[in-house]
Coordinates of C-alpha atoms in Angstrom, one line a residue:
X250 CA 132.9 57.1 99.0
X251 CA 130.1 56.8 96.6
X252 CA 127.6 59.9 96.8
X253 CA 123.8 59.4 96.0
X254 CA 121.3 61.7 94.6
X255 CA 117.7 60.9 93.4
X256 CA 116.5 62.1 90.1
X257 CA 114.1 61.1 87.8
X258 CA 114.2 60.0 84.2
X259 CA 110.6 60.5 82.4
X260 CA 108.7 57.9 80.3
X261 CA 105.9 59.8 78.7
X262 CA 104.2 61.7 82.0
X263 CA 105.6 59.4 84.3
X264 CA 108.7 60.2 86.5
X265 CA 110.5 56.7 87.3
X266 CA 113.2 57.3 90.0
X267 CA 117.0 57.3 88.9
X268 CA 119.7 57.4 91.5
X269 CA 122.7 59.7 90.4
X270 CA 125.8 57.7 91.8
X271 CA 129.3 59.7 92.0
X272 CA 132.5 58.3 93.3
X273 CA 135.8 59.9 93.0
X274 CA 139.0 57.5 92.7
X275 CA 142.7 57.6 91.7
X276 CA 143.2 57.5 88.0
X277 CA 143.4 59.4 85.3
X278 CA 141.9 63.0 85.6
X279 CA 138.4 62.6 84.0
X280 CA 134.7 62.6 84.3
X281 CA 132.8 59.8 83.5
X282 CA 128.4 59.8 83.0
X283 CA 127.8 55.9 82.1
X284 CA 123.8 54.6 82.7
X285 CA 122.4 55.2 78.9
X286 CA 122.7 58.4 78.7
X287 CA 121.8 60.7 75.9
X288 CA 123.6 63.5 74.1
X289 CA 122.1 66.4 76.8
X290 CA 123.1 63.9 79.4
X291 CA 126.9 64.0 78.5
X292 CA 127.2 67.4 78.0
X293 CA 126.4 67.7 81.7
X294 CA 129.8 67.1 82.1
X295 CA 130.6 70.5 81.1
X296 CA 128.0 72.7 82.2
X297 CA 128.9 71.0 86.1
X298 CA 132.1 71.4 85.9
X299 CA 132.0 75.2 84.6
X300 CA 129.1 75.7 87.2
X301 CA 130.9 74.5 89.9
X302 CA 134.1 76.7 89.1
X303 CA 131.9 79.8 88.7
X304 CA 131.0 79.0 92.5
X305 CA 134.5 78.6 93.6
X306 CA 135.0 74.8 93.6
X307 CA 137.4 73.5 91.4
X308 CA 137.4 69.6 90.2
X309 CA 139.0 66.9 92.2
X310 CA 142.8 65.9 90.3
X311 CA 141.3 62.4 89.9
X312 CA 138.8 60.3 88.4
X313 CA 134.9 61.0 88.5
X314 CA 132.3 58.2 87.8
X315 CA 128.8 59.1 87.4
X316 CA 127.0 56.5 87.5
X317 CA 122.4 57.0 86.6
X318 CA 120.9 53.8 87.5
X319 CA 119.0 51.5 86.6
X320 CA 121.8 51.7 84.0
X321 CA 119.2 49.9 81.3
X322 CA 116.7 53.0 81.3
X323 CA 117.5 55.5 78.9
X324 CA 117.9 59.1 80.6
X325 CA 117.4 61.9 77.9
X326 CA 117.6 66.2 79.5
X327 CA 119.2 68.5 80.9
X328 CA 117.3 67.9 84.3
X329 CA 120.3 65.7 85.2
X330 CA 123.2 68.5 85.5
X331 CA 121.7 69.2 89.1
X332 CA 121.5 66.4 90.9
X333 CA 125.3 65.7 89.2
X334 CA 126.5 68.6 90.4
X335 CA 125.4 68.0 94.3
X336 CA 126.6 64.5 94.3
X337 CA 130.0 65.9 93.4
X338 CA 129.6 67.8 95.9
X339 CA 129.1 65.7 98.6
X340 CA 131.5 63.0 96.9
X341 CA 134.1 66.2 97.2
X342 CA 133.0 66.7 101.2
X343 CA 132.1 70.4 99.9
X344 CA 128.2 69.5 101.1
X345 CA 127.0 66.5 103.7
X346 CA 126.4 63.3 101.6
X347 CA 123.0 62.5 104.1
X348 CA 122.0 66.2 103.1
X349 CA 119.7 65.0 100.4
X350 CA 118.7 61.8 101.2
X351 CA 114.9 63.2 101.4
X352 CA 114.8 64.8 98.4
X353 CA 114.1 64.2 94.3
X354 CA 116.8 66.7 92.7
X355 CA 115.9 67.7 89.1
X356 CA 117.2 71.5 87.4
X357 CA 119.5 72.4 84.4
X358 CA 122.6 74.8 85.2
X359 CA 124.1 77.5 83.1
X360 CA 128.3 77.6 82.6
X361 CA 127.6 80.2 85.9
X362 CA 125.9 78.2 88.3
X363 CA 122.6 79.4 88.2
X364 CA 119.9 77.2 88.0
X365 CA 117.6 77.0 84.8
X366 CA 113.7 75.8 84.2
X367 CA 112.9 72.2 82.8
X368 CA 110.4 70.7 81.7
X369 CA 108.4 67.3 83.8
X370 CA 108.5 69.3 87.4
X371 CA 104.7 68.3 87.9
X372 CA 105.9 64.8 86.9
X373 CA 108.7 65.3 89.1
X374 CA 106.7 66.2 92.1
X375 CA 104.4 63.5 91.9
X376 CA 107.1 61.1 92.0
X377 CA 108.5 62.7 95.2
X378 CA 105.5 62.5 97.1
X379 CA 105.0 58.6 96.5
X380 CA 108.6 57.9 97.7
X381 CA 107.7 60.1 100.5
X382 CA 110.5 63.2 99.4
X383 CA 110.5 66.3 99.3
X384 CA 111.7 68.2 95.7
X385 CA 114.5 70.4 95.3
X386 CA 114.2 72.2 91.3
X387 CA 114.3 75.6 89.9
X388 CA 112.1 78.4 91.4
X389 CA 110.6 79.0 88.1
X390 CA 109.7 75.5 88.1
X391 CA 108.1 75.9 91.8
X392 CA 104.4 77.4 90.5
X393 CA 104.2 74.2 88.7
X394 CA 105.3 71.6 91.2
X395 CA 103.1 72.5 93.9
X396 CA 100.3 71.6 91.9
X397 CA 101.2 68.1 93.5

């Protein structure tokens, strides 16, 4: 099964949608971001993975793919450990996979699971509305967001 979560990825003060694939298969125990991802992108690997064990999930004993298409646009942040981390989830059954179909997903986490501030919420928001979704990001991001 092959979860989906929408994100963005920001060019200048525009928010161009990015869809957060995730599928786990048998292979060798690993996580995988592909999609031209930057250095904050890949170290998302580690901040969802502590995260998620810090709330009492533990990574599936096979292979992880995350996949952030279109795989030609580059994705640069943090923003992206969020919308990871819920796709796992749902790929891992631990959250419905239709759950977030209405929603634009955008927040950093910490190695305990909470949910940090980052930067293009307004951005964000505005993107949401024109796809006609809701957005799901960091309270301290909220005061900014409803400004859309």
């Amino acid at each position: 099964m092959v979860a989906r979560v929408r994100t963005v990825a920001f060019q200048g003060i525009e928010a161009v949608p990015v869809d957060v694939q995730v599928m786990i298969a048998p292979g060798k125990v690993n996580m995988h971001i592909v999609g031209l991802a930057d250095k904050a992108v890949a170290e998302s690997r580690e901040r969802v993975q502590a995260a998620l064990h810090a709330s009492g999930l533990s990574m599936p004993s096979k292979k992880v793919t995350v996949n952030l298409a279109p795989a030609d646009l580059p994705k640069e942040g943090s923003h992206y450990d969020l919308p990871i981390a819920l796709g796992l989830m749902a790929a891992l059954g631990a959250i419905p996979g239709d759950m977030l179909a209405g929603y634009v997903v955008l927040g950093e986490l910490s190695l305990d699971g909470t949910i940090a501030a980052v930067a293009g919420a307004l951005p964000a928001a505005i993107g949401a509305n024109a796809e006609g979704k809701g957005l799901i990001c960091p309270f301290a991001c909220g005061p900014e967001a409803a400004w859309a």
